[in-house]
PDB file of C-alpha atoms and ligand atoms in Angstrom:
ATOM      1  CA  UNK A 896     -27.115 145.039 -59.385  1.00 95.00           C
ATOM      2  CA  UNK A 897     -25.417 147.597 -61.433  1.00 98.00           C
ATOM      3  CA  UNK A 898     -27.235 150.363 -63.537  1.00 98.00           C
ATOM      4  CA  UNK A 899     -25.761 152.919 -65.765  1.00 98.00           C
ATOM      5  CA  UNK A 900     -28.380 155.382 -66.921  1.00 98.00           C
ATOM      6  CA  UNK A 901     -27.474 157.755 -69.837  1.00 98.00           C
ATOM      7  CA  UNK A 902     -23.843 158.132 -68.479  1.00 98.00           C
ATOM      8  CA  UNK A 903     -21.684 160.530 -70.532  1.00 98.00           C
ATOM      9  CA  UNK A 904     -18.241 161.814 -70.090  1.00 98.00           C
ATOM     10  CA  UNK A 905     -16.460 164.182 -72.453  1.00 98.00           C
ATOM     11  CA  UNK A 906     -12.717 165.088 -71.910  1.00 97.00           C
ATOM     12  CA  UNK A 907     -11.446 168.585 -72.918  1.00 95.00           C
ATOM     13  CA  UNK A 908     -15.011 169.849 -73.693  1.00 92.00           C
ATOM     14  CA  UNK A 909     -15.157 172.868 -75.774  1.00 92.00           C
ATOM     15  CA  UNK A 910     -11.543 172.581 -77.050  1.00 93.00           C
ATOM     16  CA  UNK A 911     -10.094 171.254 -80.284  1.00 92.00           C
ATOM     17  CA  UNK A 912      -9.258 168.020 -78.412  1.00 92.00           C
ATOM     18  CA  UNK A 913     -12.727 167.484 -77.160  1.00 94.00           C
ATOM     19  CA  UNK A 914     -13.305 163.678 -76.769  1.00 95.00           C
ATOM     20  CA  UNK A 915     -16.605 162.053 -76.051  1.00 96.00           C
ATOM     21  CA  UNK A 916     -15.229 159.033 -74.079  1.00 98.00           C
ATOM     22  CA  UNK A 917     -18.751 157.772 -72.904  1.00 98.00           C
ATOM     23  CA  UNK A 918     -21.757 158.756 -75.013  1.00 98.00           C
ATOM     24  CA  UNK A 919     -25.139 158.294 -73.117  1.00 98.00           C
ATOM     25  CA  UNK A 920     -24.344 154.689 -71.962  1.00 98.00           C
ATOM     26  CA  UNK A 921     -27.290 152.537 -70.691  1.00 98.00           C
ATOM     27  CA  UNK A 922     -26.265 149.262 -69.077  1.00 98.00           C
ATOM     28  CA  UNK A 923     -27.847 146.934 -66.670  1.00 98.00           C
ATOM     29  CA  UNK A 924     -26.156 143.982 -65.081  1.00 98.00           C
ATOM     30  CA  UNK A 925     -27.942 141.398 -62.984  1.00 97.00           C
ATOM     31  CA  UNK A 926     -26.262 139.831 -59.861  1.00 96.00           C
ATOM     32  CA  UNK A 927     -23.814 137.065 -60.904  1.00 96.00           C
ATOM     33  CA  UNK A 928     -23.519 138.365 -64.508  1.00 97.00           C
ATOM     34  CA  UNK A 929     -19.996 137.960 -66.038  1.00 98.00           C
ATOM     35  CA  UNK A 930     -19.827 140.539 -68.867  1.00 98.00           C
ATOM     36  CA  UNK A 931     -16.882 140.593 -71.260  1.00 98.00           C
ATOM     37  CA  UNK A 932     -16.104 143.805 -73.169  1.00 98.00           C
ATOM     38  CA  UNK A 933     -14.382 144.237 -76.522  1.00 96.00           C
ATOM     39  CA  UNK A 934     -13.768 147.259 -78.778  1.00 94.00           C
ATOM     40  CA  UNK A 935     -11.115 149.146 -80.487  1.00 91.00           C
ATOM     41  CA  UNK A 936      -8.483 151.390 -78.927  1.00 92.00           C
ATOM     42  CA  UNK A 937     -10.045 154.513 -77.471  1.00 93.00           C
ATOM     43  CA  UNK A 938     -13.581 153.070 -77.528  1.00 96.00           C
ATOM     44  CA  UNK A 939     -14.244 153.948 -74.078  1.00 97.00           C
ATOM     45  CA  UNK A 940     -13.811 150.622 -72.357  1.00 97.00           C
ATOM     46  CA  UNK A 941     -11.502 151.790 -69.661  1.00 97.00           C
ATOM     47  CA  UNK A 942     -13.452 155.095 -69.327  1.00 98.00           C
ATOM     48  CA  UNK A 943     -16.498 152.898 -68.585  1.00 98.00           C
ATOM     49  CA  UNK A 944     -14.508 151.301 -65.697  1.00 98.00           C
ATOM     50  CA  UNK A 945     -13.272 154.618 -64.468  1.00 97.00           C
ATOM     51  CA  UNK A 946     -16.843 155.949 -64.363  1.00 98.00           C
ATOM     52  CA  UNK A 947     -18.019 152.939 -62.387  1.00 98.00           C
ATOM     53  CA  UNK A 948     -15.043 153.024 -59.946  1.00 97.00           C
ATOM     54  CA  UNK A 949     -15.272 156.770 -59.511  1.00 97.00           C
ATOM     55  CA  UNK A 950     -11.804 157.640 -60.903  1.00 97.00           C
ATOM     56  CA  UNK A 951     -13.787 160.683 -62.321  1.00 97.00           C
ATOM     57  CA  UNK A 952     -17.334 161.985 -61.967  1.00 97.00           C
ATOM     58  CA  UNK A 953     -19.422 161.586 -64.980  1.00 98.00           C
ATOM     59  CA  UNK A 954     -20.848 164.731 -66.686  1.00 98.00           C
ATOM     60  CA  UNK A 955     -24.421 163.523 -66.964  1.00 98.00           C
ATOM     61  CA  UNK A 956     -26.310 160.439 -66.072  1.00 98.00           C
ATOM     62  CA  UNK A 957     -26.461 158.065 -62.949  1.00 98.00           C
ATOM     63  CA  UNK A 958     -24.710 154.987 -61.711  1.00 98.00           C
ATOM     64  CA  UNK A 959     -26.407 152.710 -59.192  1.00 98.00           C
ATOM     65  CA  UNK A 960     -24.953 149.877 -57.473  1.00 98.00           C
ATOM     66  CA  UNK A 961     -27.495 147.580 -55.666  1.00 96.00           C
ATOM     67  CA  UNK A 962     -30.047 150.342 -56.223  1.00 96.00           C
ATOM     68  CA  UNK A 963     -27.775 152.877 -54.292  1.00 97.00           C
ATOM     69  CA  UNK A 964     -26.991 155.995 -56.344  1.00 98.00           C
ATOM     70  CA  UNK A 965     -23.087 156.140 -56.202  1.00 98.00           C
ATOM     71  CA  UNK A 966     -22.835 158.722 -58.991  1.00 98.00           C
ATOM     72  CA  UNK A 967     -21.242 161.220 -56.595  1.00 97.00           C
ATOM     73  CA  UNK A 968     -19.658 158.840 -54.212  1.00 97.00           C
ATOM     74  CA  UNK A 969     -15.929 159.153 -53.923  1.00 96.00           C
ATOM     75  CA  UNK A 970     -13.700 156.410 -55.408  1.00 95.00           C
ATOM     76  CA  UNK A 971     -12.207 155.267 -52.017  1.00 92.00           C
ATOM     77  CA  UNK A 972     -15.638 154.669 -50.744  1.00 93.00           C
ATOM     78  CA  UNK A 973     -16.711 152.715 -53.776  1.00 95.00           C
ATOM     79  CA  UNK A 974     -13.568 150.620 -53.431  1.00 91.00           C
ATOM     80  CA  UNK A 975     -15.176 148.706 -50.677  1.00 89.00           C
ATOM     81  CA  UNK A 976     -17.766 147.325 -53.059  1.00 94.00           C
ATOM     82  CA  UNK A 977     -15.851 147.366 -56.307  1.00 95.00           C
ATOM     83  CA  UNK A 978     -12.636 145.382 -56.916  1.00 93.00           C
ATOM     84  CA  UNK A 979     -10.373 146.419 -59.835  1.00 94.00           C
ATOM     85  CA  UNK A 980      -7.459 144.697 -61.683  1.00 94.00           C
ATOM     86  CA  UNK A 981      -5.427 146.396 -64.333  1.00 90.00           C
ATOM     87  CA  UNK A 982      -3.068 145.297 -67.008  1.00 88.00           C
ATOM     88  CA  UNK A 983       0.198 145.995 -65.117  1.00 87.00           C
ATOM     89  CA  UNK A 984       1.103 143.065 -63.021  1.00 82.00           C
ATOM     90  CA  UNK A 985       3.597 145.445 -61.078  1.00 86.00           C
ATOM     91  CA  UNK A 986       0.583 147.371 -59.725  1.00 86.00           C
ATOM     92  CA  UNK A 987      -1.896 146.291 -57.253  1.00 84.00           C
ATOM     93  CA  UNK A 988       0.444 144.564 -54.826  1.00 90.00           C
ATOM     94  CA  UNK A 989       3.101 145.954 -52.496  1.00 92.00           C
ATOM     95  CA  UNK A 990       6.316 144.550 -53.772  1.00 93.00           C
ATOM     96  CA  UNK A 991       8.409 144.772 -50.433  1.00 94.00           C
ATOM     97  CA  UNK A 992       5.531 143.027 -48.530  1.00 94.00           C
ATOM     98  CA  UNK A 993       5.244 139.164 -48.517  1.00 94.00           C
ATOM     99  CA  UNK A 994       2.444 137.376 -50.190  1.00 95.00           C
ATOM    100  CA  UNK A 995       0.883 136.821 -46.802  1.00 93.00           C
ATOM    101  CA  UNK A 996       1.139 140.436 -45.826  1.00 92.00           C
ATOM    102  CA  UNK A 997      -0.445 141.544 -49.058  1.00 94.00           C
ATOM    103  CA  UNK A 998      -3.345 139.235 -48.638  1.00 94.00           C
ATOM    104  CA  UNK A 999      -3.669 140.229 -44.976  1.00 91.00           C
ATOM    105  CA  UNK A1000      -3.839 143.843 -45.994  1.00 89.00           C
ATOM    106  CA  UNK A1001      -6.664 143.266 -48.543  1.00 90.00           C
ATOM    107  CA  UNK A1002      -8.467 141.020 -46.076  1.00 89.00           C
ATOM    108  CA  UNK A1003      -8.252 143.316 -43.065  1.00 84.00           C
ATOM    109  CA  UNK A1004      -9.885 146.031 -44.953  1.00 77.00           C
ATOM    110  CA  UNK A1005     -12.962 144.092 -45.591  1.00 70.00           C
ATOM    111  CA  UNK A1006     -13.060 142.472 -42.088  1.00 66.00           C
ATOM    112  CA  UNK A1007     -12.567 145.805 -40.681  1.00 67.00           C
ATOM    113  CA  UNK A1008      -9.971 144.339 -38.558  1.00 68.00           C
ATOM    114  CA  UNK A1009      -6.617 145.725 -37.743  1.00 69.00           C
ATOM    115  CA  UNK A1010      -3.762 144.253 -39.970  1.00 66.00           C
ATOM    116  CA  UNK A1011      -1.942 143.189 -36.704  1.00 65.00           C
ATOM    117  CA  UNK A1012      -5.177 141.440 -35.388  1.00 65.00           C
ATOM    118  CA  UNK A1013      -5.062 138.791 -38.089  1.00 69.00           C
ATOM    119  CA  UNK A1014      -4.465 135.404 -36.628  1.00 78.00           C
ATOM    120  CA  UNK A1015      -3.251 131.848 -37.430  1.00 80.00           C
ATOM    121  CA  UNK A1016      -6.798 131.001 -38.783  1.00 82.00           C
ATOM    122  CA  UNK A1017      -6.684 133.881 -41.230  1.00 85.00           C
ATOM    123  CA  UNK A1018      -3.169 132.670 -42.264  1.00 88.00           C
ATOM    124  CA  UNK A1019      -4.486 129.162 -42.950  1.00 92.00           C
ATOM    125  CA  UNK A1020      -7.291 130.718 -45.000  1.00 92.00           C
ATOM    126  CA  UNK A1021      -4.836 132.504 -47.183  1.00 93.00           C
ATOM    127  CA  UNK A1022      -2.908 129.317 -47.513  1.00 95.00           C
ATOM    128  CA  UNK A1023      -5.933 127.541 -48.764  1.00 93.00           C
ATOM    129  CA  UNK A1024      -6.691 130.266 -51.252  1.00 92.00           C
ATOM    130  CA  UNK A1025      -3.342 130.238 -52.604  1.00 95.00           C
ATOM    131  CA  UNK A1026      -3.327 126.572 -53.012  1.00 93.00           C
ATOM    132  CA  UNK A1027      -6.411 126.757 -55.077  1.00 88.00           C
ATOM    133  CA  UNK A1028      -4.322 128.766 -57.647  1.00 88.00           C
ATOM    134  CA  UNK A1029      -2.195 125.649 -58.226  1.00 88.00           C
ATOM    135  CA  UNK A1030       0.954 127.798 -58.697  1.00 89.00           C
ATOM    136  CA  UNK A1031       2.758 126.614 -55.546  1.00 91.00           C
ATOM    137  CA  UNK A1032       2.351 129.924 -53.948  1.00 94.00           C
ATOM    138  CA  UNK A1033       1.017 128.344 -50.669  1.00 95.00           C
ATOM    139  CA  UNK A1034       4.493 127.403 -49.926  1.00 95.00           C
ATOM    140  CA  UNK A1035       5.947 130.812 -50.526  1.00 95.00           C
ATOM    141  CA  UNK A1036       3.722 132.854 -48.298  1.00 94.00           C
ATOM    142  CA  UNK A1037       6.745 134.618 -46.666  1.00 94.00           C
ATOM    143  CA  UNK A1038       8.225 135.536 -50.233  1.00 96.00           C
ATOM    144  CA  UNK A1039       8.161 139.296 -51.064  1.00 96.00           C
ATOM    145  CA  UNK A1040       5.692 139.919 -53.816  1.00 96.00           C
ATOM    146  CA  UNK A1041       8.477 141.749 -55.789  1.00 95.00           C
ATOM    147  CA  UNK A1042      10.273 138.591 -56.189  1.00 95.00           C
ATOM    148  CA  UNK A1043       7.382 136.865 -58.065  1.00 94.00           C
ATOM    149  CA  UNK A1044       6.881 136.654 -61.788  1.00 92.00           C
ATOM    150  CA  UNK A1045       4.257 138.853 -63.475  1.00 91.00           C
ATOM    151  CA  UNK A1046       1.770 135.943 -63.675  1.00 91.00           C
ATOM    152  CA  UNK A1047       2.264 134.890 -60.149  1.00 93.00           C
ATOM    153  CA  UNK A1048       1.874 138.585 -59.084  1.00 94.00           C
ATOM    154  CA  UNK A1049      -1.277 139.030 -61.074  1.00 92.00           C
ATOM    155  CA  UNK A1050      -2.721 135.941 -59.447  1.00 93.00           C
ATOM    156  CA  UNK A1051      -2.072 137.377 -56.017  1.00 95.00           C
ATOM    157  CA  UNK A1052      -3.637 140.631 -57.068  1.00 95.00           C
ATOM    158  CA  UNK A1053      -6.755 138.652 -58.241  1.00 94.00           C
ATOM    159  CA  UNK A1054      -6.916 137.088 -54.778  1.00 93.00           C
ATOM    160  CA  UNK A1055      -6.512 140.621 -53.143  1.00 93.00           C
ATOM    161  CA  UNK A1056      -9.224 141.908 -55.265  1.00 92.00           C
ATOM    162  CA  UNK A1057     -11.719 139.080 -54.441  1.00 93.00           C
ATOM    163  CA  UNK A1058     -10.811 138.046 -50.882  1.00 92.00           C
ATOM    164  CA  UNK A1059     -13.113 140.847 -49.664  1.00 87.00           C
ATOM    165  CA  UNK A1060     -15.883 139.554 -51.927  1.00 91.00           C
ATOM    166  CA  UNK A1061     -16.635 142.827 -53.654  1.00 94.00           C
ATOM    167  CA  UNK A1062     -20.164 143.401 -55.113  1.00 96.00           C
ATOM    168  CA  UNK A1063     -18.518 143.946 -58.516  1.00 97.00           C
ATOM    169  CA  UNK A1064     -15.048 143.095 -60.043  1.00 97.00           C
ATOM    170  CA  UNK A1065     -13.696 145.130 -62.821  1.00 97.00           C
ATOM    171  CA  UNK A1066     -10.850 143.463 -64.940  1.00 97.00           C
ATOM    172  CA  UNK A1067      -9.103 145.768 -67.434  1.00 96.00           C
ATOM    173  CA  UNK A1068      -7.146 143.600 -69.736  1.00 95.00           C
ATOM    174  CA  UNK A1069      -5.677 141.935 -66.655  1.00 94.00           C
ATOM    175  CA  UNK A1070      -3.935 139.165 -68.643  1.00 93.00           C
ATOM    176  CA  UNK A1071      -2.725 141.447 -71.588  1.00 91.00           C
ATOM    177  CA  UNK A1072       0.915 141.906 -70.263  1.00 89.00           C
ATOM    178  CA  UNK A1073       1.401 138.181 -69.649  1.00 89.00           C
ATOM    179  CA  UNK A1074       2.753 135.650 -72.064  1.00 88.00           C
ATOM    180  CA  UNK A1075       0.154 133.546 -73.801  1.00 89.00           C
ATOM    181  CA  UNK A1076       0.461 130.450 -71.659  1.00 89.00           C
ATOM    182  CA  UNK A1077       0.560 132.563 -68.323  1.00 88.00           C
ATOM    183  CA  UNK A1078      -2.426 134.633 -69.669  1.00 91.00           C
ATOM    184  CA  UNK A1079      -4.468 131.444 -70.049  1.00 93.00           C
ATOM    185  CA  UNK A1080      -3.626 130.255 -66.769  1.00 91.00           C
ATOM    186  CA  UNK A1081      -4.579 133.596 -65.082  1.00 92.00           C
ATOM    187  CA  UNK A1082      -7.804 133.552 -67.097  1.00 95.00           C
ATOM    188  CA  UNK A1083      -8.673 130.116 -65.935  1.00 94.00           C
ATOM    189  CA  UNK A1084      -7.952 131.123 -62.303  1.00 93.00           C
ATOM    190  CA  UNK A1085     -10.187 134.072 -62.809  1.00 95.00           C
ATOM    191  CA  UNK A1086     -13.038 132.025 -64.037  1.00 96.00           C
ATOM    192  CA  UNK A1087     -12.773 129.718 -61.162  1.00 94.00           C
ATOM    193  CA  UNK A1088     -12.635 132.469 -58.512  1.00 93.00           C
ATOM    194  CA  UNK A1089     -15.498 134.269 -60.150  1.00 95.00           C
ATOM    195  CA  UNK A1090     -17.576 130.968 -60.339  1.00 94.00           C
ATOM    196  CA  UNK A1091     -16.669 130.116 -56.811  1.00 91.00           C
ATOM    197  CA  UNK A1092     -17.417 133.496 -55.260  1.00 90.00           C
ATOM    198  CA  UNK A1093     -20.345 134.402 -57.655  1.00 91.00           C
ATOM    199  CA  UNK A1094     -18.922 137.958 -57.800  1.00 96.00           C
ATOM    200  CA  UNK A1095     -20.629 140.090 -60.504  1.00 98.00           C
ATOM    201  CA  UNK A1096     -17.719 140.662 -62.947  1.00 98.00           C
ATOM    202  CA  UNK A1097     -16.926 142.847 -65.962  1.00 98.00           C
ATOM    203  CA  UNK A1098     -13.800 142.007 -68.050  1.00 98.00           C
ATOM    204  CA  UNK A1099     -12.341 144.068 -70.830  1.00 97.00           C
ATOM    205  CA  UNK A1100     -10.197 141.922 -73.064  1.00 95.00           C
ATOM    206  CA  UNK A1101      -8.600 142.273 -76.515  1.00 92.00           C
ATOM    207  CA  UNK A1102      -8.782 138.416 -76.901  1.00 92.00           C
ATOM    208  CA  UNK A1103     -11.988 138.061 -78.771  1.00 93.00           C
ATOM    209  CA  UNK A1104     -12.050 134.250 -78.387  1.00 93.00           C
ATOM    210  CA  UNK A1105     -11.930 134.604 -74.600  1.00 94.00           C
ATOM    211  CA  UNK A1106     -14.470 137.254 -74.681  1.00 96.00           C
ATOM    212  CA  UNK A1107     -16.987 134.963 -76.330  1.00 96.00           C
ATOM    213  CA  UNK A1108     -15.916 131.874 -74.305  1.00 96.00           C
ATOM    214  CA  UNK A1109     -15.837 133.361 -70.861  1.00 96.00           C
ATOM    215  CA  UNK A1110     -18.841 134.652 -68.957  1.00 97.00           C
ATOM    216  CA  UNK A1111     -22.447 134.966 -70.051  1.00 97.00           C
ATOM    217  CA  UNK A1112     -22.650 138.087 -71.968  1.00 98.00           C
ATOM    218  CA  UNK A1113     -20.489 140.259 -74.232  1.00 98.00           C
ATOM    219  CA  UNK A1114     -20.649 143.871 -75.259  1.00 98.00           C
ATOM    220  CA  UNK A1115     -18.822 145.742 -77.977  1.00 96.00           C
ATOM    221  CA  UNK A1116     -17.994 149.359 -77.664  1.00 97.00           C
ATOM    222  CA  UNK A1117     -17.070 152.082 -80.118  1.00 95.00           C
ATOM    223  CA  UNK A1118     -16.682 155.763 -79.757  1.00 95.00           C
ATOM    224  CA  UNK A1119     -18.099 155.741 -76.332  1.00 97.00           C
ATOM    225  CA  UNK A1120     -21.193 153.746 -77.306  1.00 97.00           C
ATOM    226  CA  UNK A1121     -22.309 150.190 -76.776  1.00 97.00           C
ATOM    227  CA  UNK A1122     -22.889 148.888 -80.315  1.00 96.00           C
ATOM    228  CA  UNK A1123     -23.620 145.256 -79.534  1.00 97.00           C
ATOM    229  CA  UNK A1124     -24.820 143.384 -76.576  1.00 98.00           C
ATOM    230  CA  UNK A1125     -25.217 139.710 -76.842  1.00 97.00           C
ATOM    231  CA  UNK A1126     -25.967 136.678 -74.525  1.00 97.00           C
ATOM    232  CA  UNK A1127     -27.532 133.350 -74.604  1.00 97.00           C
ATOM    233  CA  UNK A1128     -27.922 131.392 -77.871  1.00 97.00           C
ATOM    234  CA  UNK A1129     -27.008 134.426 -80.003  1.00 97.00           C
ATOM    235  CA  UNK A1130     -23.704 134.713 -78.204  1.00 97.00           C
ATOM    236  CA  UNK A1131     -23.082 130.904 -78.148  1.00 97.00           C
ATOM    237  CA  UNK A1132     -23.497 130.912 -81.910  1.00 97.00           C
ATOM    238  CA  UNK A1133     -21.259 134.017 -82.456  1.00 96.00           C
ATOM    239  CA  UNK A1134     -17.941 133.611 -84.145  1.00 95.00           C
ATOM    240  CA  UNK A1135     -14.934 135.819 -84.125  1.00 93.00           C
ATOM    241  CA  UNK A1136     -15.375 136.442 -87.791  1.00 92.00           C
ATOM    242  CA  UNK A1137     -19.022 137.487 -87.388  1.00 94.00           C
ATOM    243  CA  UNK A1138     -18.063 139.821 -84.691  1.00 93.00           C
ATOM    244  CA  UNK A1139     -15.525 141.515 -86.723  1.00 92.00           C
ATOM    245  CA  UNK A1140     -17.934 141.725 -89.777  1.00 92.00           C
ATOM    246  CA  UNK A1141     -20.594 143.133 -87.439  1.00 93.00           C
ATOM    247  CA  UNK A1142     -18.138 145.925 -86.359  1.00 91.00           C
ATOM    248  CA  UNK A1143     -17.223 146.637 -89.884  1.00 91.00           C
ATOM    249  CA  UNK A1144     -20.826 146.900 -91.085  1.00 91.00           C
ATOM    250  CA  UNK A1145     -21.827 149.147 -88.142  1.00 90.00           C
ATOM    251  CA  UNK A1146     -18.816 151.467 -88.254  1.00 86.00           C
ATOM    252  CA  UNK A1147     -17.562 151.116 -91.824  1.00 83.00           C
ATOM    253  CA  UNK A1148     -13.970 150.553 -90.598  1.00 82.00           C
ATOM    254  CA  UNK A1149     -11.918 147.692 -89.194  1.00 84.00           C
ATOM    255  CA  UNK A1150     -11.876 146.918 -85.477  1.00 83.00           C
ATOM    256  CA  UNK A1151      -8.396 148.044 -84.477  1.00 76.00           C
ATOM    257  CA  UNK A1152      -6.550 147.289 -81.362  1.00 70.00           C
ATOM    258  CA  UNK A1153      -2.909 147.294 -80.878  1.00 69.00           C
ATOM    259  CA  UNK A1154      -3.227 144.147 -78.582  1.00 68.00           C
ATOM    260  CA  UNK A1155      -5.923 142.427 -80.489  1.00 70.00           C
ATOM    261  CA  UNK A1156      -5.934 138.536 -80.546  1.00 65.00           C
ATOM    262  CA  UNK A1157      -8.094 136.930 -83.059  1.00 64.00           C
ATOM    263  CA  UNK A1158      -6.977 133.359 -82.661  1.00 57.00           C
TER     264      UNK A1158
HETATM  265  N1  LIG B 213      -8.227 161.061 -68.334  1.00 56.17           N
HETATM  266  C1  LIG B 213      -8.382 161.327 -69.554  1.00 56.17           C
HETATM  267  N2  LIG B 213      -8.134 162.495 -70.056  1.00 56.17           N
HETATM  268  C2  LIG B 213      -8.298 162.833 -71.321  1.00 56.17           C
HETATM  269  N3  LIG B 213      -8.688 161.922 -72.324  1.00 56.17           N
HETATM  270  C3  LIG B 213      -9.097 160.715 -71.841  1.00 56.17           C
HETATM  271  C4  LIG B 213      -8.866 160.395 -70.361  1.00 56.17           C
HETATM  272  N4  LIG B 213      -9.184 158.957 -70.403  1.00 56.17           N
HETATM  273  C5  LIG B 213      -9.575 158.641 -71.644  1.00 56.17           C
HETATM  274  N5  LIG B 213      -9.498 159.694 -72.521  1.00 56.17           N
HETATM  275  C6  LIG B 213      -9.737 159.455 -73.902  1.00 56.17           C
HETATM  276  O1  LIG B 213     -11.058 158.963 -74.016  1.00 56.17           O
HETATM  277  C7  LIG B 213     -11.182 157.924 -75.086  1.00 56.17           C
HETATM  278  C8  LIG B 213     -11.564 156.607 -74.544  1.00 56.17           C
HETATM  279  O2  LIG B 213     -10.428 156.114 -73.857  1.00 56.17           O
HETATM  280  P1  LIG B 213     -10.423 154.669 -73.099  1.00 56.17           P
HETATM  281  O3  LIG B 213      -9.068 154.676 -72.311  1.00 56.17           O
HETATM  282  O4  LIG B 213     -11.639 154.553 -72.297  1.00 56.17           O
HETATM  283  O5  LIG B 213     -10.407 153.660 -74.277  1.00 56.17           O
HETATM  284  P2  LIG B 213     -10.213 152.156 -74.242  1.00 56.17           P
HETATM  285  O6  LIG B 213     -11.359 151.524 -75.047  1.00 56.17           O
HETATM  286  O7  LIG B 213      -9.902 151.631 -72.932  1.00 56.17           O
HETATM  287  O8  LIG B 213      -8.987 151.910 -75.197  1.00 56.17           O
HETATM  288  P3  LIG B 213      -7.705 150.941 -75.147  1.00 56.17           P
HETATM  289  O9  LIG B 213      -8.206 149.601 -75.827  1.00 56.17           O
HETATM  290  O10 LIG B 213      -6.610 151.503 -75.985  1.00 56.17           O
HETATM  291  O11 LIG B 213      -7.379 150.729 -73.680  1.00 56.17           O
HETATM  292  C9  LIG B 213      -9.826 158.074 -75.729  1.00 56.17           C
HETATM  293  O12 LIG B 213      -9.791 158.933 -76.778  1.00 56.17           O
HETATM  294  C10 LIG B 213      -8.902 158.606 -74.688  1.00 56.17           C
HETATM  295  O13 LIG B 213      -7.771 159.265 -75.179  1.00 56.17           O
HETATM  296 MG1  LIG B 214      -8.327 150.635 -71.994  1.00 56.17          MG
END
């Protein structure tokens, strides 16, 4: 459903600061895949998402979504098919709008309805979705999102990103700014929503244990390349130590991530 063919992106080409963020990336995802992505700081993980979402155009290569070549399609057009969640819980929702209004906004975009045309049935649907989060937010639909905790807000953002059933969901360390207990909760909610909606998902995480536990496939990136791609039994058997050893053997250096979690 997603194909990246020899995708490259270099920043500041031809200068002293030249940086190859993506180096001839080949990647194929099947519908319903849940891919987790690990790698050191600056490995190119977020750049991979930026390329897919169209934050920038790639220098060379092609990106196909459902066999449609989207390489030169503008980001706002790709946004109909690609949902994206970032690290910062303060982004992704409108703080001065209520939970219900935020969801309505996201929902109306997909339904191609006017925001004002949303009715009681839509509202009931939002309540149902919120109830499934098990955070009590279904009783706070008129609360301004700005008054929620980071975890609650990230949960609402997750709903906003998935309510429109995008073809592809990109999660860029979306639990990294939360305390460990909340992060686990949001991760569980993520897994539940993805399983229920069968949205093809890519998740960047610094939490290697989660990377191996969640989803059906894991890739490791370094210096703009995919240096490991595992699934099935090989992935089931893989331990955190083996992954770190692999990185060390391949790159002759330790995997470094300022947010890395190894336990
Ligand atoms: N817009 C940009 N302009 C210039 N350089 C960039 C830009 N985006 C990324 N880079 C550079 O490309 C490289 C890859 O960055 P990227 O953000 O993709 O790494 P990452 O794997 O997401 O790292 P982290 O774990 O720190 O989030 C880095 O050297 C970064 O400085
Ligand atoms: Mg990043």
